[in-house]
Backbone as a chain_set.jsonl record, in Angstrom:
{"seq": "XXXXXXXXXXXXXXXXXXXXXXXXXXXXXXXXXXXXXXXXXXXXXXXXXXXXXXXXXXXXXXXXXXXXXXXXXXXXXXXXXXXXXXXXXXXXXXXXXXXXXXXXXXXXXXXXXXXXXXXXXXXXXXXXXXXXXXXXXXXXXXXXXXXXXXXXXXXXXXXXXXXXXXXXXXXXXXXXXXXXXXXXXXXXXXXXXXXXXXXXXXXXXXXXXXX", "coords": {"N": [[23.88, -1.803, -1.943], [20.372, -1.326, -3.042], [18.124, -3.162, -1.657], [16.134, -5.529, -3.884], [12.593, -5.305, -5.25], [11.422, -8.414, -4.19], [13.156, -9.077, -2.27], [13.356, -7.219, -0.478], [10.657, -7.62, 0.08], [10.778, -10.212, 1.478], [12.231, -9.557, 3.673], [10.68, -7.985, 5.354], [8.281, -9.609, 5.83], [8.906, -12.101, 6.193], [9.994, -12.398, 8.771], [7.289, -11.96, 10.366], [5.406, -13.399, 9.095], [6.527, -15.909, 10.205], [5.853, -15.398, 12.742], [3.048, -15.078, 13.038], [2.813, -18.055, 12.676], [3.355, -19.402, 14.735], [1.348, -17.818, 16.6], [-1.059, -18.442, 15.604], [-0.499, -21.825, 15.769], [-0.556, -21.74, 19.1], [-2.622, -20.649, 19.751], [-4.815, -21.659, 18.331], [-3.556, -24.721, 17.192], [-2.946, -26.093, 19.499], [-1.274, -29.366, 20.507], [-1.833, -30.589, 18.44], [-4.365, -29.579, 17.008], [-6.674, -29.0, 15.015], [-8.181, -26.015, 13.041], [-5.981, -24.765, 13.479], [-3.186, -26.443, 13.364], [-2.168, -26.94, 10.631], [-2.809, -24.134, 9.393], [-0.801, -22.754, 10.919], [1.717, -24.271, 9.581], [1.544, -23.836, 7.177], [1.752, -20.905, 7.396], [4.434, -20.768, 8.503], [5.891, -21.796, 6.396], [5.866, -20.7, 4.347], [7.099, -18.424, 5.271], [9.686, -19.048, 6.071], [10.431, -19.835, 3.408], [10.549, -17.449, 2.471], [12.765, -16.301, 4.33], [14.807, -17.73, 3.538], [15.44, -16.766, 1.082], [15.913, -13.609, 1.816], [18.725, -14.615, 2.99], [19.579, -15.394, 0.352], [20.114, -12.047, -0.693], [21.576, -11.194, 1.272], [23.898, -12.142, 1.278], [24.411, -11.144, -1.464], [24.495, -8.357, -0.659], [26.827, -8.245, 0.864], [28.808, -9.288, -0.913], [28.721, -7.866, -2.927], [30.89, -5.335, -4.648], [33.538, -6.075, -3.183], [36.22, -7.891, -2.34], [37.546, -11.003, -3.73], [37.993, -13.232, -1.777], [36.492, -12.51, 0.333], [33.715, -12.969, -0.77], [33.958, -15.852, -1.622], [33.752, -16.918, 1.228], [31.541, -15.487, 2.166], [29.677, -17.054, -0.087], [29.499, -19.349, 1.514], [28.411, -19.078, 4.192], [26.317, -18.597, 3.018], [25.43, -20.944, 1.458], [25.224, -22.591, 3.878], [23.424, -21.691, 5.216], [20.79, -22.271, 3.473], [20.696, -24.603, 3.083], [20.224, -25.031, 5.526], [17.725, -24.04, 5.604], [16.008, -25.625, 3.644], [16.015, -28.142, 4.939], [14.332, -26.994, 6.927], [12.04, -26.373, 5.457], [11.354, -28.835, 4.51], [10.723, -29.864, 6.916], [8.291, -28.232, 7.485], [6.833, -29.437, 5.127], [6.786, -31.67, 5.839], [4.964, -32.313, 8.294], [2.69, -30.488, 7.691], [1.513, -32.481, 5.131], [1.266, -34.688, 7.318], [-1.131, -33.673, 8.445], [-2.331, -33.531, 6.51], [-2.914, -35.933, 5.6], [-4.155, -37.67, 7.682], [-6.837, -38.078, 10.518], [-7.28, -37.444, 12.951], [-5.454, -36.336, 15.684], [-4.25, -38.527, 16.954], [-3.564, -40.311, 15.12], [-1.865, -38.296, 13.376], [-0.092, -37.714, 14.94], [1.611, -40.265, 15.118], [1.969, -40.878, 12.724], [3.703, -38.463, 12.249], [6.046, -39.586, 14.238], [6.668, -42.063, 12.716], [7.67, -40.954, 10.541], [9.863, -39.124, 11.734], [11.502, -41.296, 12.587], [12.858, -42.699, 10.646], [16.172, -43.554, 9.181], [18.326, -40.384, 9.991], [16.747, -38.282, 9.849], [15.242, -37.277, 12.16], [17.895, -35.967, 12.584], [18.844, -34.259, 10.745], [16.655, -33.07, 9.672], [15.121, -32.327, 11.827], [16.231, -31.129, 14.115], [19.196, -30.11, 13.591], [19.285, -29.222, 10.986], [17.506, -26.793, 10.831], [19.321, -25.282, 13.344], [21.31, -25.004, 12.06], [20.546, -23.081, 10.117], [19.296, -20.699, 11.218], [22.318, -20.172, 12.68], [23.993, -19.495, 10.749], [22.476, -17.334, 9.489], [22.888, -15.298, 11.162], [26.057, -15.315, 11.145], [26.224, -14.459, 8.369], [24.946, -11.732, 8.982], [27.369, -10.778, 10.805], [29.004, -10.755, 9.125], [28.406, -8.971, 7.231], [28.024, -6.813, 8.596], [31.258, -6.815, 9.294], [31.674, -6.219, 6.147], [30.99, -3.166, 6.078], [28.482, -3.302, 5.576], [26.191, -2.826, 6.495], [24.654, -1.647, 9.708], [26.118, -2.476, 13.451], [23.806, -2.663, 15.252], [22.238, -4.956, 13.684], [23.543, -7.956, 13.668], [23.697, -7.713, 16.162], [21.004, -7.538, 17.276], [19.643, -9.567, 15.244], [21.83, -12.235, 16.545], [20.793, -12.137, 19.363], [18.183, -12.801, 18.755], [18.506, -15.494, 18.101], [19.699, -16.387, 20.467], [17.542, -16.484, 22.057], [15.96, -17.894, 20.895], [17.583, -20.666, 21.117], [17.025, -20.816, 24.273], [14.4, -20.737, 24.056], [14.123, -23.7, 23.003], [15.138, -25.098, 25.394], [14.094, -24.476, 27.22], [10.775, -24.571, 29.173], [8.868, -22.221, 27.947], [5.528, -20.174, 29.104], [3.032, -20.91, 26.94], [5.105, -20.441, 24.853], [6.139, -18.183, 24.191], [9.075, -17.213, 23.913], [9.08, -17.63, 21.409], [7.906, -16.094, 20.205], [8.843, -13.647, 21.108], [11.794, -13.951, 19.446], [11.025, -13.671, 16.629], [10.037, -10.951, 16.838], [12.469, -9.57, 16.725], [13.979, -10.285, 14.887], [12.574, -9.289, 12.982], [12.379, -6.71, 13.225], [15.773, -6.375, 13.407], [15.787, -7.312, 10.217], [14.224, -5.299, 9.296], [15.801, -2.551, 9.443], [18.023, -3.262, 7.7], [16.259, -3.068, 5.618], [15.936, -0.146, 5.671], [18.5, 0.616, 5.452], [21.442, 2.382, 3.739], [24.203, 0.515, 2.264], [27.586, 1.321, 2.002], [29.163, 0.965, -1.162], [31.405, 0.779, -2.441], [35.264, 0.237, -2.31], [36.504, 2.142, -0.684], [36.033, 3.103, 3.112], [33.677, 3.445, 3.893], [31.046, 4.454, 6.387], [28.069, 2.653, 6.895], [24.836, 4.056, 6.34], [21.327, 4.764, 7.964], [18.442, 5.017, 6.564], [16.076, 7.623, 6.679]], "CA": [[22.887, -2.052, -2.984], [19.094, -1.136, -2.886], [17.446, -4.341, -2.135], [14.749, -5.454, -5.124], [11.294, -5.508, -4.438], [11.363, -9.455, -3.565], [13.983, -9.098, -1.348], [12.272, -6.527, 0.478], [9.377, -8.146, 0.789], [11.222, -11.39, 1.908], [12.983, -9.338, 4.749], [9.722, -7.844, 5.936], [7.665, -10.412, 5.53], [9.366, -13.306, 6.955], [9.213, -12.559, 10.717], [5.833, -11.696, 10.783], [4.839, -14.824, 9.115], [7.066, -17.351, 11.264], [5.357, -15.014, 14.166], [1.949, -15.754, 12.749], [2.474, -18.819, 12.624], [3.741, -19.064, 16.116], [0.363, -17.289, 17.199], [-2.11, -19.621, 15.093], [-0.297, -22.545, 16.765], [-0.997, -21.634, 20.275], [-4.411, -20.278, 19.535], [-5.976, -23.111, 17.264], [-3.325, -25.64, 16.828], [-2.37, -26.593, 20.443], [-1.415, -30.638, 20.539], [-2.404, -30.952, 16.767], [-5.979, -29.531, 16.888], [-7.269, -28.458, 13.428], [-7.255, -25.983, 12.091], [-4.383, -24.017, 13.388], [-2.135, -27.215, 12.959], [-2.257, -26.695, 8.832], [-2.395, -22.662, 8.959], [0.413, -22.56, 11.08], [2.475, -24.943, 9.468], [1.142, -22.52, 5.937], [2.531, -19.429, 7.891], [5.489, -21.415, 9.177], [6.529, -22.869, 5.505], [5.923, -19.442, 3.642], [7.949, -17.514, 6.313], [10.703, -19.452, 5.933], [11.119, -19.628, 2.037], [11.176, -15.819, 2.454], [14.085, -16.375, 4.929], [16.178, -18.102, 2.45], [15.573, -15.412, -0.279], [16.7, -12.455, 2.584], [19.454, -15.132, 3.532], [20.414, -14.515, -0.608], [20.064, -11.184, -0.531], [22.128, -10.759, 2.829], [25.244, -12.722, 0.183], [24.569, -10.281, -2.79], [24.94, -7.04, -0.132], [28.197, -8.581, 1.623], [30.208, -9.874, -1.764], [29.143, -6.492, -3.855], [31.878, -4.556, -4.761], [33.799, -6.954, -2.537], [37.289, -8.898, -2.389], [37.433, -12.767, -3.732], [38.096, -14.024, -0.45], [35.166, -12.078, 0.874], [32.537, -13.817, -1.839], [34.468, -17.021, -1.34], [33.449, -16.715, 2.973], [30.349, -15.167, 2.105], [28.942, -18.303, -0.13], [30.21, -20.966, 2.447], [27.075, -19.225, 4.863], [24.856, -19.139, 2.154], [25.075, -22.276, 1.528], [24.596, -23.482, 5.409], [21.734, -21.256, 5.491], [20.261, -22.636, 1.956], [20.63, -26.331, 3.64], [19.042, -25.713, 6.822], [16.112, -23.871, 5.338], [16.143, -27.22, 3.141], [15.693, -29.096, 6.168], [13.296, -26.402, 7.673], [10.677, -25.928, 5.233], [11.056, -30.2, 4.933], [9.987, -30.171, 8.29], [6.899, -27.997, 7.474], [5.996, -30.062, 4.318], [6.19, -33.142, 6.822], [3.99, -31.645, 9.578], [1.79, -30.434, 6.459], [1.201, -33.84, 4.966], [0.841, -35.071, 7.914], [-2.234, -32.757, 8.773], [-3.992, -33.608, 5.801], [-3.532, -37.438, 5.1], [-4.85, -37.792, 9.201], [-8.143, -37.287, 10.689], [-7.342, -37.084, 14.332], [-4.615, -36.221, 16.237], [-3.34, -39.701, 17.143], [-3.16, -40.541, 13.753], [-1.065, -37.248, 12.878], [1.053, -38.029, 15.664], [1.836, -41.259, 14.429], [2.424, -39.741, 11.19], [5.318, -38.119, 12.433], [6.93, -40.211, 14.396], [6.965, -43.154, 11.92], [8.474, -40.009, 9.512], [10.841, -38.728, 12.375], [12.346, -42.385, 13.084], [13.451, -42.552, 9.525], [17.486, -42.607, 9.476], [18.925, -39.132, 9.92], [15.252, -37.582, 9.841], [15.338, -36.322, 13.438], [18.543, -35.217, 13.373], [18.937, -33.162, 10.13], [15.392, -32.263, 9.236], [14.559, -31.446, 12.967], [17.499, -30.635, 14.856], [21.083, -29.847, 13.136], [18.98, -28.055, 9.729], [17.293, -25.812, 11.654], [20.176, -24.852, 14.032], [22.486, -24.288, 11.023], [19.775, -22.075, 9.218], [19.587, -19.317, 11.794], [23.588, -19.752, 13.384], [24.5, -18.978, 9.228], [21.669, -16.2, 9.252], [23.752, -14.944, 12.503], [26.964, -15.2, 10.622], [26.021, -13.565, 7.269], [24.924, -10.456, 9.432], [27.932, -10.442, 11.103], [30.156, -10.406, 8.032], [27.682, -8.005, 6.468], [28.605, -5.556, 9.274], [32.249, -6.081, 9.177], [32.21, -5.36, 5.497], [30.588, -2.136, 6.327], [27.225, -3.331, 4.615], [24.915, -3.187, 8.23], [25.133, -1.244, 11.211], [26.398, -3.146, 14.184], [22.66, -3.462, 15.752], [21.634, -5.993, 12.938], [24.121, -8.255, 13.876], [23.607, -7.505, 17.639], [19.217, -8.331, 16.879], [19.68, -11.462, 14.892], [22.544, -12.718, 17.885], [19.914, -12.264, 20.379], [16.897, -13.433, 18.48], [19.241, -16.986, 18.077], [19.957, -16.808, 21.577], [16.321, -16.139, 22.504], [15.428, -20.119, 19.783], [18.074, -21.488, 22.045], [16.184, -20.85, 25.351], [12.834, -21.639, 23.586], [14.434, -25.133, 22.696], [15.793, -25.579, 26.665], [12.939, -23.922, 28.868], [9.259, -24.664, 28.523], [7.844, -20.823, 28.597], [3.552, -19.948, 29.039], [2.634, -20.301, 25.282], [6.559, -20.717, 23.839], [6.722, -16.545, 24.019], [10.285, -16.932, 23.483], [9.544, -17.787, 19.767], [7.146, -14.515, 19.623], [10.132, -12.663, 21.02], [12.659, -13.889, 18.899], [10.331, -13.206, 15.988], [9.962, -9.311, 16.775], [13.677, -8.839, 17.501], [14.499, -10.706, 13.74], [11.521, -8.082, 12.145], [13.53, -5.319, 13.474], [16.519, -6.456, 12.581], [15.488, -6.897, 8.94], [13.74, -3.709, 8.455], [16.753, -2.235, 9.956], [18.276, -3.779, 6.832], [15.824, -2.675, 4.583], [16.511, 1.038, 5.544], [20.212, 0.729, 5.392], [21.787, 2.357, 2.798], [25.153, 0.789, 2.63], [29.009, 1.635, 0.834], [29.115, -0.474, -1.765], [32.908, 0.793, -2.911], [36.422, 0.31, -1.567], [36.399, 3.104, 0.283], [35.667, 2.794, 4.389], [32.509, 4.529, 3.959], [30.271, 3.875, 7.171], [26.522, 2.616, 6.34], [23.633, 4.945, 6.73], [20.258, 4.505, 7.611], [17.655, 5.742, 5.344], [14.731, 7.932, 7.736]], "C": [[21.479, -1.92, -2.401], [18.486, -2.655, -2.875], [15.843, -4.199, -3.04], [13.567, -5.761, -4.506], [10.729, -7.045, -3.733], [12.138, -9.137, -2.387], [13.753, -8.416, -0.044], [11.147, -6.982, 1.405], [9.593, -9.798, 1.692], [12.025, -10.729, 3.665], [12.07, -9.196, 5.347], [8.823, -8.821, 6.105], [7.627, -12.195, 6.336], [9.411, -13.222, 8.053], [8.216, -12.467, 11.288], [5.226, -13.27, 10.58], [5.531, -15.886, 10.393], [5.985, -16.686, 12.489], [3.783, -15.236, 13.844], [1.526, -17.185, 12.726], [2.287, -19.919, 14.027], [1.928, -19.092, 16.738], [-0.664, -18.456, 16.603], [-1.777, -21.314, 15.69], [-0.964, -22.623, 17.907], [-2.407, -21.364, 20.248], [-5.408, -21.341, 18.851], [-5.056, -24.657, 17.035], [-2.631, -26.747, 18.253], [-2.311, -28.702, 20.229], [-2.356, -31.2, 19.266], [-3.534, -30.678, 16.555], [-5.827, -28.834, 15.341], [-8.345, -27.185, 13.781], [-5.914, -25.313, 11.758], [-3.211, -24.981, 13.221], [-1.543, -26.682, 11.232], [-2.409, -25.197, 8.798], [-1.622, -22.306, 9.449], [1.314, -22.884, 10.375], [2.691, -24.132, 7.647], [2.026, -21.492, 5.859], [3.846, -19.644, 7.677], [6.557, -21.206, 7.641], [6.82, -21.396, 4.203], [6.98, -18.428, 4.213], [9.319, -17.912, 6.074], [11.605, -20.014, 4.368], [11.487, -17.833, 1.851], [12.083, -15.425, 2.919], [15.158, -16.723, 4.059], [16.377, -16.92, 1.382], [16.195, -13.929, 0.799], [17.858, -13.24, 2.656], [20.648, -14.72, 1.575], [20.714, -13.087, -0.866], [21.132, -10.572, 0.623], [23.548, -11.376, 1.951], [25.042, -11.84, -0.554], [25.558, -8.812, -2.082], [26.267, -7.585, 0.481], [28.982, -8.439, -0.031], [29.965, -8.459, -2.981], [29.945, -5.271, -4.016], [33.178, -5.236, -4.082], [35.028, -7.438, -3.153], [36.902, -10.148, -2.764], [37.048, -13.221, -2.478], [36.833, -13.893, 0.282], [33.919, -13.008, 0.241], [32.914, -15.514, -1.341], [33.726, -17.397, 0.93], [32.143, -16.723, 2.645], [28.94, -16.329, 1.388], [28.883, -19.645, 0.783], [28.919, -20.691, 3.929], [26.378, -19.117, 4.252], [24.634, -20.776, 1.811], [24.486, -23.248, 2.702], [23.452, -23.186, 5.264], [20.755, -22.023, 4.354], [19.972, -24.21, 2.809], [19.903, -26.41, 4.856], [18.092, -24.792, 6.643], [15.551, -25.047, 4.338], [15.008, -27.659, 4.042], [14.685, -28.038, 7.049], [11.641, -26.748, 7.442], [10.404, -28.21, 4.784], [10.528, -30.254, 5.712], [8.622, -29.898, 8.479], [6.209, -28.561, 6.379], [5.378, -31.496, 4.872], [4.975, -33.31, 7.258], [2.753, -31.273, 8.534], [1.015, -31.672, 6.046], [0.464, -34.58, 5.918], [-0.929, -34.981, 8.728], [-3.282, -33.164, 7.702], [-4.159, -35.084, 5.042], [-4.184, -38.304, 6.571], [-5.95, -37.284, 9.263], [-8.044, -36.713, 12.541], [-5.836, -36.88, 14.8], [-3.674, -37.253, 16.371], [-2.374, -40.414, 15.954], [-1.877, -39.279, 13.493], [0.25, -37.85, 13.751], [2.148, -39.301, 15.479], [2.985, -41.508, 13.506], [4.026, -39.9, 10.772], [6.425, -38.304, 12.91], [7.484, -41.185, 13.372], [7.851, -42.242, 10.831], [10.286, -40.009, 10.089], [11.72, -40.444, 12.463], [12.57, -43.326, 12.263], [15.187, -42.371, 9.586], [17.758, -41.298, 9.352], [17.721, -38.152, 9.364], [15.074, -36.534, 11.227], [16.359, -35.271, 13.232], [18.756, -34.139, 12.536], [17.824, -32.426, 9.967], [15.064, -31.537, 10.75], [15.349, -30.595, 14.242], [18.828, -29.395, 13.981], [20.051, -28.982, 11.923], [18.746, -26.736, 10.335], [18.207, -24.501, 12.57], [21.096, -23.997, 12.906], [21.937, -22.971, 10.395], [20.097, -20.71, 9.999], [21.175, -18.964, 12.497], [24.082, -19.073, 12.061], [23.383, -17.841, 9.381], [22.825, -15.095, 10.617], [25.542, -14.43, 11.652], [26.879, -14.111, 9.128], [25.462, -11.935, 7.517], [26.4, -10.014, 9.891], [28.952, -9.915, 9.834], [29.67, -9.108, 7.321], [28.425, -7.063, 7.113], [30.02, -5.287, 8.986], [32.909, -5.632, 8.155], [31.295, -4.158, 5.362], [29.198, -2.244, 5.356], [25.994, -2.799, 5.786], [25.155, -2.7, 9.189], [25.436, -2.544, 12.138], [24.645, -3.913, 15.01], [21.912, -4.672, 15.167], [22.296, -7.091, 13.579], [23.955, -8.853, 15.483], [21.748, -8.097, 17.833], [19.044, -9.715, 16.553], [20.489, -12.513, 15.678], [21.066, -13.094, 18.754], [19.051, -12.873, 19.944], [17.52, -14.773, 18.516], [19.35, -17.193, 19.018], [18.327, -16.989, 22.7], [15.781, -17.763, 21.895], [15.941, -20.544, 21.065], [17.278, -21.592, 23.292], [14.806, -21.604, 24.884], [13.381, -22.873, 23.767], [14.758, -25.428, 24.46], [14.857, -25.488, 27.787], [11.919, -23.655, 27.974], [8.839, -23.109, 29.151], [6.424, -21.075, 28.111], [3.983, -19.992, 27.229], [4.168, -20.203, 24.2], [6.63, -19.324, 23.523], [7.911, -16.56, 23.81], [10.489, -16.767, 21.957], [9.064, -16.413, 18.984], [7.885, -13.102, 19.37], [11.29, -12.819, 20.16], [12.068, -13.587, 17.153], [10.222, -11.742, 15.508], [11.707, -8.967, 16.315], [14.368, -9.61, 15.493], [13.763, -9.503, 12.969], [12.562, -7.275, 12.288], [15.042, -5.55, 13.269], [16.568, -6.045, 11.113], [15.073, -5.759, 8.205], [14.88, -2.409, 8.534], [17.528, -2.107, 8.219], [18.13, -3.488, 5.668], [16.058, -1.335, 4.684], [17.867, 1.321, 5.677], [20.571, 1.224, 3.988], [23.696, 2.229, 2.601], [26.338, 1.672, 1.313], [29.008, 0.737, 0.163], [30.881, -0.357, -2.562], [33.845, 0.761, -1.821], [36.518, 0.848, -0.406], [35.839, 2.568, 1.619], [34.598, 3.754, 4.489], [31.379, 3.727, 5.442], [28.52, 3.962, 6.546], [25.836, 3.677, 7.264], [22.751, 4.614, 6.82], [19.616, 5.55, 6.932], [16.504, 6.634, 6.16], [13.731, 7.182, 6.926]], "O": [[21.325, -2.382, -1.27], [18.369, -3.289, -3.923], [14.92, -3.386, -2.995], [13.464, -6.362, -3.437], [9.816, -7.028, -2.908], [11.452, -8.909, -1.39], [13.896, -8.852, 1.098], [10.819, -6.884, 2.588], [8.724, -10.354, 2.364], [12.263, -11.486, 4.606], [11.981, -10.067, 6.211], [8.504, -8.589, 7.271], [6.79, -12.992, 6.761], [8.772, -14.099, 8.635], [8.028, -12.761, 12.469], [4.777, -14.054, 11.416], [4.909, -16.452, 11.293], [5.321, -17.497, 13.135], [3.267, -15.748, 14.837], [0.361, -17.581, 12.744], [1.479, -20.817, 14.258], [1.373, -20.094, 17.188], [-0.972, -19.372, 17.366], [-2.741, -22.001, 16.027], [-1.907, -23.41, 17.989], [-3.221, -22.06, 20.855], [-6.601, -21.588, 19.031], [-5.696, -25.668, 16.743], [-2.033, -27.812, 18.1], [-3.325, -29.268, 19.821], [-3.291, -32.0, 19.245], [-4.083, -31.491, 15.812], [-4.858, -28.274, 14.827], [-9.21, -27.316, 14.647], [-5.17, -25.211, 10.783], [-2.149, -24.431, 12.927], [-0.489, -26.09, 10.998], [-1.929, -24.882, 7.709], [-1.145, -21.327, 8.875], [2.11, -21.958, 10.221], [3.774, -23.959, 7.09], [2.771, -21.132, 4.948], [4.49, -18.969, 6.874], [7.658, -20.656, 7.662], [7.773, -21.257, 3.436], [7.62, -17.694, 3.461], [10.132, -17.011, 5.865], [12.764, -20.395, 4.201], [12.404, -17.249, 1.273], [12.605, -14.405, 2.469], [16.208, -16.101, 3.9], [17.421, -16.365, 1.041], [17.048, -13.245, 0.232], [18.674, -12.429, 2.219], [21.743, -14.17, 1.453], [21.829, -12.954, -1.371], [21.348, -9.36, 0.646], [24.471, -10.615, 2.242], [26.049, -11.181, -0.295], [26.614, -8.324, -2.484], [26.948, -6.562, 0.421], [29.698, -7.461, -0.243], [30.858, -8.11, -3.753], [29.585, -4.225, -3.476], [34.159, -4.759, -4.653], [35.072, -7.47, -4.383], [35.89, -10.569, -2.204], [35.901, -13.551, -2.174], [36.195, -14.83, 0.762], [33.266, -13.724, 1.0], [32.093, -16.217, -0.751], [33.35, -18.489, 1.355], [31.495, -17.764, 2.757], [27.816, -16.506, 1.856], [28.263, -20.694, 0.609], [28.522, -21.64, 4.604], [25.312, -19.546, 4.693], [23.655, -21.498, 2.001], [23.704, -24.196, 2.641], [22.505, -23.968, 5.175], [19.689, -22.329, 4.889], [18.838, -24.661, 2.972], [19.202, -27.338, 5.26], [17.43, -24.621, 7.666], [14.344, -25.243, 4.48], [13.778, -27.611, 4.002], [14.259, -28.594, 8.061], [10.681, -27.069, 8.143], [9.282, -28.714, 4.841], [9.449, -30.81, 5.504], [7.824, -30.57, 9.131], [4.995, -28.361, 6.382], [4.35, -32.141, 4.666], [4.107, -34.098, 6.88], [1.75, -31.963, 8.711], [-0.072, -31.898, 6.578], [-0.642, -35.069, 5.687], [-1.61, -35.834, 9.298], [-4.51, -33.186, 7.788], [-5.037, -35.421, 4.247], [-4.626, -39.448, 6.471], [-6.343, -36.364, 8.547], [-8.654, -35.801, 13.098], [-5.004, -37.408, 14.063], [-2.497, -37.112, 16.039], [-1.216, -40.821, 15.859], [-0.763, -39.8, 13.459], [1.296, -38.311, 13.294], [3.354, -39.195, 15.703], [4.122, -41.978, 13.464], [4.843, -40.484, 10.06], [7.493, -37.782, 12.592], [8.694, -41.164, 13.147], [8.756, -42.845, 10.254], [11.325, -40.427, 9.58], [12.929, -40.281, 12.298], [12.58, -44.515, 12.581], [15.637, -41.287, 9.958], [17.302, -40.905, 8.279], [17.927, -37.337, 8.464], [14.835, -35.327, 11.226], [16.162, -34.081, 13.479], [18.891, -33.04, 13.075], [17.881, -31.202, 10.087], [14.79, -30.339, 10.819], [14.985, -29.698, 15.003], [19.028, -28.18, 13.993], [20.172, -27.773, 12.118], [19.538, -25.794, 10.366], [17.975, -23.292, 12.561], [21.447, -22.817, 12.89], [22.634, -21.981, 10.177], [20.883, -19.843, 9.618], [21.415, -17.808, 12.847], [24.636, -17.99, 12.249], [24.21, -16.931, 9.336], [23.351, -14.044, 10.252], [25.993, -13.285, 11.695], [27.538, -13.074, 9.045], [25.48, -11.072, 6.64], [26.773, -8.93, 9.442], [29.504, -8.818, 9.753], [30.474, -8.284, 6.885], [29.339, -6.467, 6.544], [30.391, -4.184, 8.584], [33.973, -5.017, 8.217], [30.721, -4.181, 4.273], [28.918, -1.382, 4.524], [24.888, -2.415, 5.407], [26.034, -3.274, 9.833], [25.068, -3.635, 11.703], [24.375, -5.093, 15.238], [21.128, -5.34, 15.841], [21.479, -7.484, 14.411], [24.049, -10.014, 15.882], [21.466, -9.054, 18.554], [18.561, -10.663, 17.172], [20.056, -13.664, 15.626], [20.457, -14.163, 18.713], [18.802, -13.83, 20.678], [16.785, -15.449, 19.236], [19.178, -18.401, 19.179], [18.221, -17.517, 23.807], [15.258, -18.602, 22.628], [15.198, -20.787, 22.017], [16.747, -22.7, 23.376], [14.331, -22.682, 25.241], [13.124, -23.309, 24.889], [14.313, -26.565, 24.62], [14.788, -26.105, 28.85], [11.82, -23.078, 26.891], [8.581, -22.823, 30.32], [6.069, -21.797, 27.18], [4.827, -19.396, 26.56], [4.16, -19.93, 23.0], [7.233, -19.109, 22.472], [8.116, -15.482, 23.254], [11.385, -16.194, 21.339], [9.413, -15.859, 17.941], [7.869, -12.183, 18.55], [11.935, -11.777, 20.04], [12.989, -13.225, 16.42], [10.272, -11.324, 14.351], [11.955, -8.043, 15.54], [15.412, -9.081, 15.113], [14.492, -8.754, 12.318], [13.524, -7.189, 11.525], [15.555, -4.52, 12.833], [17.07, -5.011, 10.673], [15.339, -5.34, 7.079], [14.805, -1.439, 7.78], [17.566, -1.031, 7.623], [18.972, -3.472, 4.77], [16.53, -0.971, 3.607], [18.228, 2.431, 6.068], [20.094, 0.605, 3.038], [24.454, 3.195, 2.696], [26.091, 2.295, 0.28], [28.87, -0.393, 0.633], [31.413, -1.314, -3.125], [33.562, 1.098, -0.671], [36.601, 0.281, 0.684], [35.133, 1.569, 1.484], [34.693, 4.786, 5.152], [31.045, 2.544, 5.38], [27.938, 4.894, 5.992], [26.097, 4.042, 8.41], [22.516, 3.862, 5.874], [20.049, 6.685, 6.732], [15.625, 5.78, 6.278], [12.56, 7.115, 7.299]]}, "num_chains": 1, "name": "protein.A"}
């Protein structure tokens, strides 16, 4: 299926922003400074409603034309993904809020602990949502591919860009470049995506890209 002009613009669209937002971080919002705290967290929160809408879009192209069983699989990662962009863009309405009922840093910081140490606040909104969002973005490529919706490199891009978070989350790199890199390597994926034109019948037709 031709993705629609949202969908499009949700595939393209969404790695640049998270990676914008990334960059306005480090550049203006280091340790909560204003005002890259609040235009990151802008970038951040926009980027990642456009993720969920590719994340539907990435279910429409798998279950079209498609077996039960297939649709049946195929909603069970939309749904993860749907729940931990939930708990994502929660996280950036937090961090948001937080930015603009504070005047200083300490205060913000505050903020968000007294938020974070809320029952089951850490662990779904900042941990476990998150995780689920992109391991189900990971999964809904893979299935894509093996019903011949996605070349194998999509699949093989969005892997790595997940394995690229993980490191971010484990090892402090200069400036958190891991998130910049896993950023690019999701873009290219997606556009990947967007020039795909797959089989959408029975048939074992292998996908094409589009020049």
């Amino acid at each position: 299926m031709t993705p629609t002009p949202l969908a499009r613009l949700s595939l393209l669209l969404s790695p640049p922003l998270v990676m914008l937002g990334w960059a306005l971080m480090r550049l203006l919002g280091t340790d909560g400074r204003e005002p890259g705290w609040t235009l990151a967290h802008l970038a951040w929160l926009a980027g990642y409603v456009l993720l969920a809408v590719a994340c539907v879009y990435l279910y429409r192209l798998t279950v079209t034309g498609g077996a039960p069983g297939r649709r049946s699989l195929a909603a069970s990662f939309l749904a993860v993904a749907l729940f931990g962009s939930l708990c994502m863009n929660t996280q950036m309405a937090i961090d948001l809020v937080a930015g603009f009922a504070t005047s200083t840093v300490e205060a913000k910081n505050a903020f968000t602990d007294d938020i974070q140490a809320l029952p089951g606040v850490e662990l779904l909104v900042y941990q476990l949502g998150p995780a689920l969002l992109f391991c189900a973005l990971s999964a809904q490529t893979i299935h894509a591919y093996l019903a011949r919706r996605l070349p194998v490199s999509v699949p093989v891009l969005v892997g790595l860009a997940v394995l690229v978070m993980v490191v971010d989350r484990l090892v402090d790199t200069p400036f958190r470049l891991t998130m910049g890199v896993a950023s690019v390597l999701l873009w290219i994926a997606f556009t990947t995506v967007v020039k795909t034109r797959p089989a959408t019948s029975a048939s074992p037709v292998d996908v094409q890209r589009v020049a």
